[in-house]
Coordinates of C-alpha atoms in Angstrom, one line a residue:
Chain A
X1 CA 0.0 0.0 0.0
X2 CA 2.8 2.4 0.8
X3 CA 4.3 1.7 -2.6
X4 CA 1.0 2.8 -4.2
X5 CA 1.0 6.0 -2.1
X6 CA 4.6 6.8 -3.0
X7 CA 3.7 6.1 -6.6
X8 CA 0.8 8.6 -6.6
X9 CA 2.9 11.3 -5.0
X10 CA 5.8 10.6 -7.4
X11 CA 3.4 10.6 -10.4
X12 CA 1.8 13.9 -9.4
X13 CA 5.2 15.6 -8.8
X14 CA 6.5 14.3 -12.1
X15 CA 3.5 15.6 -13.9
X16 CA 4.0 19.0 -12.2
X17 CA 7.7 19.0 -13.3
X18 CA 6.7 18.3 -16.9
X19 CA 4.0 21.0 -16.8
X20 CA 5.9 23.4 -14.7
X21 CA 3.9 26.3 -16.2
X22 CA 0.9 25.3 -14.0
X23 CA 3.0 25.6 -10.8
X24 CA 4.6 28.9 -11.9
X25 CA 1.1 30.4 -12.7
X26 CA 0.0 29.9 -9.1
X27 CA 3.2 31.2 -7.6
X28 CA 3.3 34.3 -9.9
X29 CA -0.4 35.0 -9.2
X30 CA 0.5 35.0 -5.4
X31 CA 3.5 37.3 -5.9
X32 CA 1.6 39.7 -8.1
X33 CA -1.5 40.0 -5.9
X34 CA 0.6 40.6 -2.9
X35 CA 2.7 43.2 -4.8
X36 CA -0.4 45.1 -5.9
X37 CA -1.3 46.2 -2.4
X38 CA 1.6 48.5 -1.7
X39 CA 0.9 50.1 -5.1
X40 CA -2.8 50.5 -4.3
X41 CA -2.8 51.7 -0.7
X42 CA 0.3 53.9 -0.9
X43 CA 3.8 53.8 0.6
X44 CA 2.9 54.5 4.3
X45 CA 5.2 52.0 6.2
X46 CA 3.0 51.8 9.3
X47 CA -0.1 51.0 7.3
X48 CA 1.8 48.4 5.2
X49 CA 3.2 46.8 8.3
X50 CA -0.3 46.4 9.7
X51 CA -1.9 45.0 6.6
X52 CA 1.0 42.6 5.6
X53 CA -0.2 39.4 7.3
X54 CA -3.8 39.8 6.1
X55 CA -2.8 40.6 2.6
X56 CA -0.4 37.7 2.3
X57 CA -2.9 35.3 3.8
X58 CA -5.8 36.5 1.5
X59 CA -3.5 36.2 -1.5
X60 CA -2.4 32.7 -0.4
X61 CA -6.1 31.7 -0.1
X62 CA -6.9 33.0 -3.6
X63 CA -3.7 31.3 -5.1
X64 CA -4.6 28.0 -3.5
X65 CA -8.2 28.3 -5.0
X66 CA -6.6 28.8 -8.4
X67 CA -4.8 25.5 -8.1
X68 CA -7.7 23.5 -6.7
X69 CA -9.5 23.1 -10.0
X70 CA -6.7 20.9 -11.2
X71 CA -6.6 18.6 -8.3
X72 CA -8.9 15.9 -9.7
X73 CA -10.1 17.4 -13.0
X74 CA -7.4 16.2 -15.4
X75 CA -7.4 12.7 -13.8
X76 CA -11.1 12.6 -14.3
X77 CA -10.9 13.7 -17.9
X78 CA -8.4 11.0 -19.0
X79 CA -9.8 8.2 -16.9
X80 CA -6.9 7.7 -14.5
X81 CA -9.2 8.7 -11.7
X82 CA -11.3 5.6 -12.4
X83 CA -8.3 3.5 -11.9
X84 CA -7.6 5.1 -8.6
X85 CA -11.3 4.4 -7.5
X86 CA -10.7 0.8 -8.5
X87 CA -7.3 0.6 -6.9
X88 CA -6.1 -1.9 -4.3
X89 CA -5.4 0.9 -1.9
X90 CA -8.3 2.4 0.1
X91 CA -9.4 5.6 -1.8
X92 CA -9.0 7.8 1.3
X93 CA -5.3 7.0 1.4
X94 CA -4.9 7.6 -2.3
X95 CA -6.7 11.0 -2.0
X96 CA -4.5 11.9 1.0
X97 CA -1.4 11.2 -1.1
X98 CA -2.8 13.3 -3.9
X99 CA -3.5 16.2 -1.5
X100 CA 0.0 16.0 -0.1
X101 CA 1.4 16.2 -3.7
X102 CA -0.9 19.0 -4.5
X103 CA 0.3 20.9 -1.4
X104 CA 3.9 20.4 -2.3
X105 CA 3.2 21.8 -5.8
X106 CA 0.9 24.7 -5.0
X107 CA 1.2 25.4 -1.2
X108 CA 4.9 24.9 -0.4
X109 CA 6.2 27.5 -2.9
X110 CA 3.9 30.1 -1.4
X111 CA 5.2 29.3 2.1
X112 CA 8.8 29.6 0.9
X113 CA 8.4 32.9 -0.9
X114 CA 6.2 34.6 1.7
X115 CA 9.1 36.0 3.9
X116 CA 10.5 37.7 0.8
X117 CA 7.1 39.3 0.0
X118 CA 6.7 40.3 3.7
X119 CA 9.8 42.4 3.4
X120 CA 8.1 44.4 0.7
X121 CA 5.7 45.5 3.5
X122 CA 8.6 46.3 5.9
X123 CA 7.3 43.5 8.1
X124 CA 9.4 43.3 11.3
X125 CA 12.1 40.7 10.6
X126 CA 12.0 39.0 14.0
X127 CA 8.4 38.0 13.4
X128 CA 8.9 36.7 9.9
X129 CA 9.1 33.1 11.1
X130 CA 5.7 33.4 12.8
X131 CA 4.1 34.4 9.5
X132 CA 5.9 31.7 7.6
X133 CA 5.1 29.1 10.1
X134 CA 1.4 30.1 10.1
X135 CA 1.4 29.6 6.3
X136 CA 3.3 26.3 6.7
X137 CA 0.5 25.0 9.0
X138 CA -2.3 26.8 7.2
X139 CA -1.8 26.1 3.5
X140 CA -2.1 22.3 4.0
X141 CA -5.4 22.9 5.7
X142 CA -6.5 24.9 2.7
X143 CA -5.5 22.0 0.4
X144 CA -7.3 19.5 2.6
X145 CA -10.6 21.5 2.8
X146 CA -10.3 22.4 -0.9
X147 CA -10.0 18.8 -1.9
X148 CA -13.5 18.1 -0.6
X149 CA -14.9 21.0 -2.6
X150 CA -12.9 20.0 -5.7
X151 CA -14.2 16.4 -5.4
X152 CA -17.8 17.6 -5.0
X153 CA -17.8 19.9 -8.0
X154 CA -15.9 17.5 -10.2
X155 CA -17.4 17.3 -13.7
X156 CA -19.9 20.1 -13.1
X157 CA -20.4 23.0 -15.5
X158 CA -18.9 26.2 -14.1
X159 CA -17.1 24.1 -11.5
X160 CA -14.5 26.9 -10.9
X161 CA -16.9 29.5 -9.7
X162 CA -19.0 27.1 -7.7
X163 CA -15.9 25.7 -6.1
X164 CA -15.0 29.3 -4.9
X165 CA -18.4 29.8 -3.5
X166 CA -18.3 26.5 -1.7
X167 CA -14.8 26.5 -0.3
X168 CA -14.0 30.2 0.4
X169 CA -16.4 30.4 3.4
X170 CA -14.8 27.3 4.8
X171 CA -11.4 29.0 4.6
X172 CA -12.5 31.8 6.9
X173 CA -11.5 30.2 10.2
X174 CA -8.1 29.4 8.8
X175 CA -7.7 32.9 7.5
X176 CA -8.7 34.5 10.8
X177 CA -6.4 32.3 12.9
X178 CA -3.5 32.3 10.4
X179 CA -3.4 36.1 9.9
X180 CA -4.0 36.5 13.6
X181 CA -0.8 34.6 14.4
X182 CA 1.4 37.2 12.8
X183 CA -0.7 40.1 14.2
X184 CA -0.5 38.7 17.7
X185 CA 3.3 38.3 17.4
X186 CA 3.8 41.9 16.2
X187 CA 1.6 43.3 19.0
X188 CA 3.7 41.4 21.6
X189 CA 1.2 38.8 22.6
X190 CA 3.1 36.0 20.9
X191 CA 1.6 33.9 18.1
X192 CA 1.9 30.5 19.8
X193 CA -1.7 30.1 20.6
X194 CA -2.8 30.7 17.0
X195 CA -0.1 28.4 15.7
X196 CA -1.2 25.7 18.0
X197 CA -4.8 26.2 16.9
X198 CA -3.7 25.9 13.2
X199 CA -1.7 22.8 14.1
X200 CA -4.9 21.3 15.6
X201 CA -6.9 22.3 12.6
X202 CA -4.3 20.6 10.4
X203 CA -4.4 17.4 12.4
X204 CA -8.2 17.4 12.3
X205 CA -8.5 18.2 8.6
X206 CA -5.7 15.7 7.8
X207 CA -7.6 12.9 9.6
X208 CA -11.0 13.6 8.1
X209 CA -10.8 15.5 4.9
X210 CA -9.3 12.8 2.7
X211 CA -12.1 10.4 3.6
X212 CA -14.8 13.0 3.0
X213 CA -13.2 13.8 -0.4
X214 CA -13.0 10.1 -1.2
X215 CA -16.8 9.8 -0.6
X216 CA -17.4 12.9 -2.7
X217 CA -15.3 11.5 -5.5
X218 CA -17.3 8.3 -5.5
X219 CA -20.6 10.3 -5.7
X220 CA -19.4 12.7 -8.4
X221 CA -18.0 10.0 -10.7
X222 CA -21.2 8.0 -10.8
Chain B
X1 CA -0.1 -22.4 -18.2
X2 CA -0.7 -21.9 -14.5
X3 CA -4.3 -21.6 -13.3
X4 CA -5.3 -18.6 -11.2
X5 CA -5.8 -19.4 -7.6
X6 CA -8.9 -18.3 -5.7
X7 CA -11.3 -17.6 -8.6
X8 CA -14.9 -16.8 -7.7
X9 CA -18.0 -16.3 -9.7
X10 CA -19.5 -12.9 -10.5
X11 CA -23.2 -12.8 -10.0
X12 CA -25.7 -10.1 -11.0
X13 CA -28.9 -10.2 -9.1
X14 CA -32.0 -8.4 -10.3
X15 CA -30.0 -5.4 -11.7
X16 CA -32.0 -2.3 -12.6
X17 CA -30.4 0.8 -14.1
X18 CA -32.2 4.1 -14.6
X19 CA -30.1 7.1 -15.9
X20 CA -31.9 10.4 -15.7
X21 CA -35.4 9.6 -16.8
X22 CA -34.5 6.7 -19.0
X23 CA -34.7 3.1 -18.0
X24 CA -31.7 1.3 -19.5
X25 CA -32.4 -2.2 -18.3
X26 CA -34.3 -3.9 -15.6
X27 CA -34.4 -7.3 -13.9
X28 CA -31.0 -8.4 -15.3
X29 CA -29.6 -11.6 -13.9
X30 CA -26.5 -13.5 -14.8
X31 CA -23.8 -15.6 -13.3
X32 CA -20.3 -15.7 -14.7
X33 CA -18.1 -18.5 -13.5
X34 CA -14.4 -19.1 -13.8
X35 CA -13.3 -19.5 -17.4
X36 CA -16.4 -18.0 -18.9
X37 CA -16.6 -15.1 -21.3
X38 CA -19.6 -12.7 -21.2
X39 CA -20.2 -10.5 -24.2
X40 CA -22.6 -7.6 -23.8
X41 CA -24.2 -6.5 -27.0
X42 CA -26.5 -3.7 -27.8
X43 CA -26.8 -0.5 -29.8
X44 CA -25.2 2.8 -28.7
X45 CA -26.9 4.1 -25.6
X46 CA -28.4 0.8 -24.6
X47 CA -26.5 0.8 -21.3
X48 CA -23.5 -1.4 -22.0
X49 CA -21.0 0.9 -20.4
X50 CA -23.4 1.5 -17.5
X51 CA -23.7 -2.3 -16.9
X52 CA -19.9 -2.6 -16.9
X53 CA -19.5 0.3 -14.5
X54 CA -22.1 -1.3 -12.2
X55 CA -20.2 -4.6 -12.4
X56 CA -17.0 -2.8 -11.4
X57 CA -18.7 -1.0 -8.6
X58 CA -18.1 2.5 -10.1
X59 CA -21.8 3.0 -10.5
X60 CA -24.5 2.1 -8.1
X61 CA -27.4 0.2 -9.6
X62 CA -30.8 1.6 -9.2
X63 CA -31.9 -1.7 -7.7
X64 CA -30.2 -5.1 -7.2
X65 CA -26.7 -6.0 -6.5
X66 CA -23.5 -7.5 -7.9
X67 CA -21.9 -10.3 -5.9
X68 CA -18.4 -11.6 -6.1
X69 CA -18.0 -15.1 -4.5
X70 CA -21.5 -14.6 -3.0
X71 CA -20.7 -11.3 -1.3
X72 CA -21.9 -7.8 -2.4
X73 CA -19.1 -6.0 -4.1
X74 CA -20.0 -2.8 -2.4
X75 CA -19.1 -4.4 0.9
X76 CA -15.9 -6.1 -0.5
X77 CA -14.6 -2.8 -2.0
X78 CA -10.8 -3.1 -2.2
X79 CA -10.9 -6.8 -1.7
X80 CA -12.9 -7.1 -5.0
X81 CA -11.0 -4.4 -6.8
X82 CA -7.6 -6.1 -6.1
X83 CA -8.9 -9.0 -8.3
X84 CA -10.4 -6.9 -11.0
X85 CA -8.8 -5.3 -14.1
X86 CA -11.0 -2.7 -15.7
X87 CA -10.2 -1.1 -19.0
X88 CA -12.8 1.6 -19.7
X89 CA -13.7 3.8 -22.6
X90 CA -11.0 6.3 -21.6
X91 CA -7.5 4.9 -21.9
X92 CA -6.5 6.1 -18.4
X93 CA -3.2 7.4 -19.8
X94 CA -1.5 10.6 -18.8
X95 CA -0.3 12.5 -21.8
X96 CA 2.8 13.8 -20.0
X97 CA 4.0 10.4 -18.9
X98 CA 5.8 7.8 -21.1
X99 CA 4.1 4.5 -22.0
X100 CA 6.3 2.7 -19.4
X101 CA 5.6 5.3 -16.7
X102 CA 1.9 5.0 -17.4
X103 CA 1.9 1.3 -17.0
X104 CA 4.1 1.4 -14.0
X105 CA 1.7 3.7 -12.2
X106 CA -1.4 1.7 -13.3
X107 CA 0.1 -1.6 -12.1
X108 CA 1.3 -0.1 -8.8
X109 CA -2.2 1.4 -8.1
X110 CA -3.7 -2.0 -8.9
X111 CA -1.5 -3.5 -6.2
X112 CA 0.8 -5.5 -8.5
X113 CA 4.0 -3.5 -9.0
X114 CA 5.9 -4.5 -12.2
X115 CA 9.5 -4.1 -13.2
X116 CA 10.5 -2.1 -16.3
X117 CA 11.5 -5.3 -18.0
X118 CA 8.1 -6.8 -17.7
X119 CA 6.4 -3.6 -18.8
X120 CA 8.7 -3.5 -21.8
X121 CA 7.8 -7.0 -22.7
X122 CA 4.1 -6.3 -22.4
X123 CA 4.5 -3.3 -24.7
X124 CA 6.4 -5.3 -27.3
X125 CA 3.7 -7.9 -27.2
X126 CA 1.2 -5.3 -28.2
X127 CA 3.5 -4.1 -31.0
X128 CA 4.8 -1.0 -29.2
X129 CA 8.5 -1.8 -29.4
X130 CA 10.4 1.5 -29.6
X131 CA 7.6 3.5 -28.0
X132 CA 8.4 2.6 -24.4
X133 CA 9.9 6.0 -23.6
X134 CA 7.9 8.3 -25.7
X135 CA 5.4 10.6 -24.0
X136 CA 1.9 9.4 -24.5
X137 CA 0.9 12.7 -26.2
X138 CA 2.9 11.8 -29.3
X139 CA 1.2 8.4 -29.7
X140 CA -1.7 7.9 -32.1
X141 CA -5.2 7.0 -30.8
X142 CA -4.6 3.3 -31.7
X143 CA -1.2 3.2 -30.0
X144 CA -2.7 4.8 -26.8
X145 CA -5.3 2.1 -26.8
X146 CA -2.6 -0.5 -27.1
X147 CA -0.8 1.0 -24.1
X148 CA -4.0 0.8 -22.1
X149 CA -4.5 -2.8 -23.1
X150 CA -0.8 -3.7 -22.4
X151 CA -2.1 -3.7 -18.8
X152 CA -3.9 -7.0 -19.6
X153 CA -0.6 -8.6 -20.5
X154 CA 0.7 -7.5 -17.0
X155 CA -2.4 -8.7 -15.1
X156 CA -2.4 -12.4 -15.7
X157 CA -3.1 -13.1 -12.1
X158 CA -6.4 -11.2 -12.0
X159 CA -9.4 -13.5 -11.9
X160 CA -11.8 -10.9 -13.5
X161 CA -11.3 -8.7 -16.5
X162 CA -13.9 -6.1 -17.5
X163 CA -13.2 -4.5 -20.8
X164 CA -15.2 -1.7 -22.4
X165 CA -14.9 -1.7 -26.2
X166 CA -11.3 -3.1 -26.0
X167 CA -11.0 -3.3 -29.8
X168 CA -12.0 0.3 -30.5
X169 CA -9.3 2.1 -32.6
X170 CA -7.2 -1.0 -32.9
X171 CA -5.9 -2.4 -36.3
X172 CA -6.5 -6.0 -37.3
X173 CA -3.1 -7.2 -35.9
X174 CA -3.7 -5.7 -32.5
X175 CA -7.2 -7.0 -32.4
X176 CA -5.7 -10.5 -33.0
X177 CA -3.2 -10.0 -30.1
X178 CA -5.8 -8.8 -27.7
X179 CA -8.1 -11.7 -28.6
X180 CA -5.2 -14.1 -27.9
X181 CA -4.6 -12.4 -24.5
X182 CA -8.3 -12.8 -23.6
X183 CA -8.4 -16.4 -24.7
X184 CA -5.2 -17.2 -22.7
X185 CA -6.7 -15.5 -19.7
X186 CA -9.9 -17.5 -20.0
X187 CA -7.9 -20.8 -20.2
X188 CA -6.2 -19.8 -17.0
X189 CA -9.6 -19.8 -15.3
X190 CA -10.4 -16.1 -15.2
X191 CA -13.7 -14.6 -16.2
X192 CA -13.9 -11.9 -18.8
X193 CA -16.7 -9.4 -19.5
X194 CA -16.5 -7.3 -22.6
X195 CA -18.5 -5.1 -24.9
X196 CA -17.7 -5.0 -28.6
X197 CA -19.2 -4.2 -31.9
X198 CA -16.9 -6.7 -33.6
X199 CA -17.9 -10.3 -33.7
X200 CA -14.9 -11.4 -31.6
X201 CA -13.5 -14.8 -32.3
X202 CA -12.3 -15.8 -28.8
X203 CA -12.2 -19.4 -27.8
X204 CA -13.8 -19.9 -24.4
X205 CA -15.0 -22.8 -22.4
X206 CA -18.4 -21.1 -22.2
X207 CA -19.5 -17.9 -23.9
X208 CA -22.5 -16.0 -22.6
X209 CA -24.1 -13.2 -24.4
X210 CA -26.5 -10.5 -23.1
X211 CA -28.4 -8.4 -25.5
X212 CA -29.4 -5.3 -23.8
X213 CA -32.1 -4.3 -26.3
X214 CA -33.9 -7.6 -25.7
X215 CA -34.4 -6.9 -21.9

């Protein structure tokens, strides 16, 4: 079974390498959206410092939405999804492997580049790690929750818009806690409480979301 | 040729299928034992693919159930799927992967990992020598179908094959190869279900036929 999971992760990463434009689109979208804010609200350092965590988090949310459509759609179109549904591995595990690969492709690059973007906002350097950690805990949760939405809207007309309507409200708690972590750190309260909460959310979503997505996949491929 | 151990019979009990408003078939019963071939005939839209998808467990029948060795396949799940090879309408091939990589992934997912040498041999058997390391996107429609069907040559231990239009897009030589593969598998004691518009010449101990328009 582990061989099958390794194989799914390897396959998805290999596909991402061969279609690297898909990965770059998400990353560039994130960079551009974040960079638009200083241009839009003006160069007041105090204001930029205040809005930095929120802006970076909202941009990460939108960027991860952008990548969600592709999580199952291409596998559905070419029939490889059917082979996963009929695989020897429980579907929930296969879906978990796919979500992990999806996060490595679309979430991890955002986490890694976020400290650089935060510097654009003159975000205090000593708190950069809180912001990065909050994204490191938060973006996998976004992928996990998004997988359920992507599975539910698979094969529907206008799936993209529907997916946003379905999933963005569910992202709200992650956004509030995630952006709150960096805010709390800057205001001297320490972001540990929020980071722990994000960690708890991650464990919870990691345990349940793949199975929910698996059930949704079975329903939407009927 | 070694017999497959642990074969069971596939049994359809009172299957009904309604898609949308349309009733495709109702009260369908059949039993497929080891070594038997079931050919499903019918015009386009008569529910052949739906019946195959129900037999695989991809689609829930409106009423009735499919049993493998006497147990409902919806309860068996992975236990049933481990013994099944399904080649559907879609080729289940990733355009960006090579033929070898595609088969490697398919076999690993099915729980029977294969070495590159075995995969190469299966591809050669289907007449794809020299295409092993080409990305699937440059292959023709018929060649892609051959890659999908090369899975059959790698799944000789599976007691049940379900094939949806296996001969579509194939040339005469490839049809011949695939018919041989199916006949060999039947002689090993596996059961095979297929839909086809061709009058397939496959030697089987027992050949059943279901005509969906007649039901």
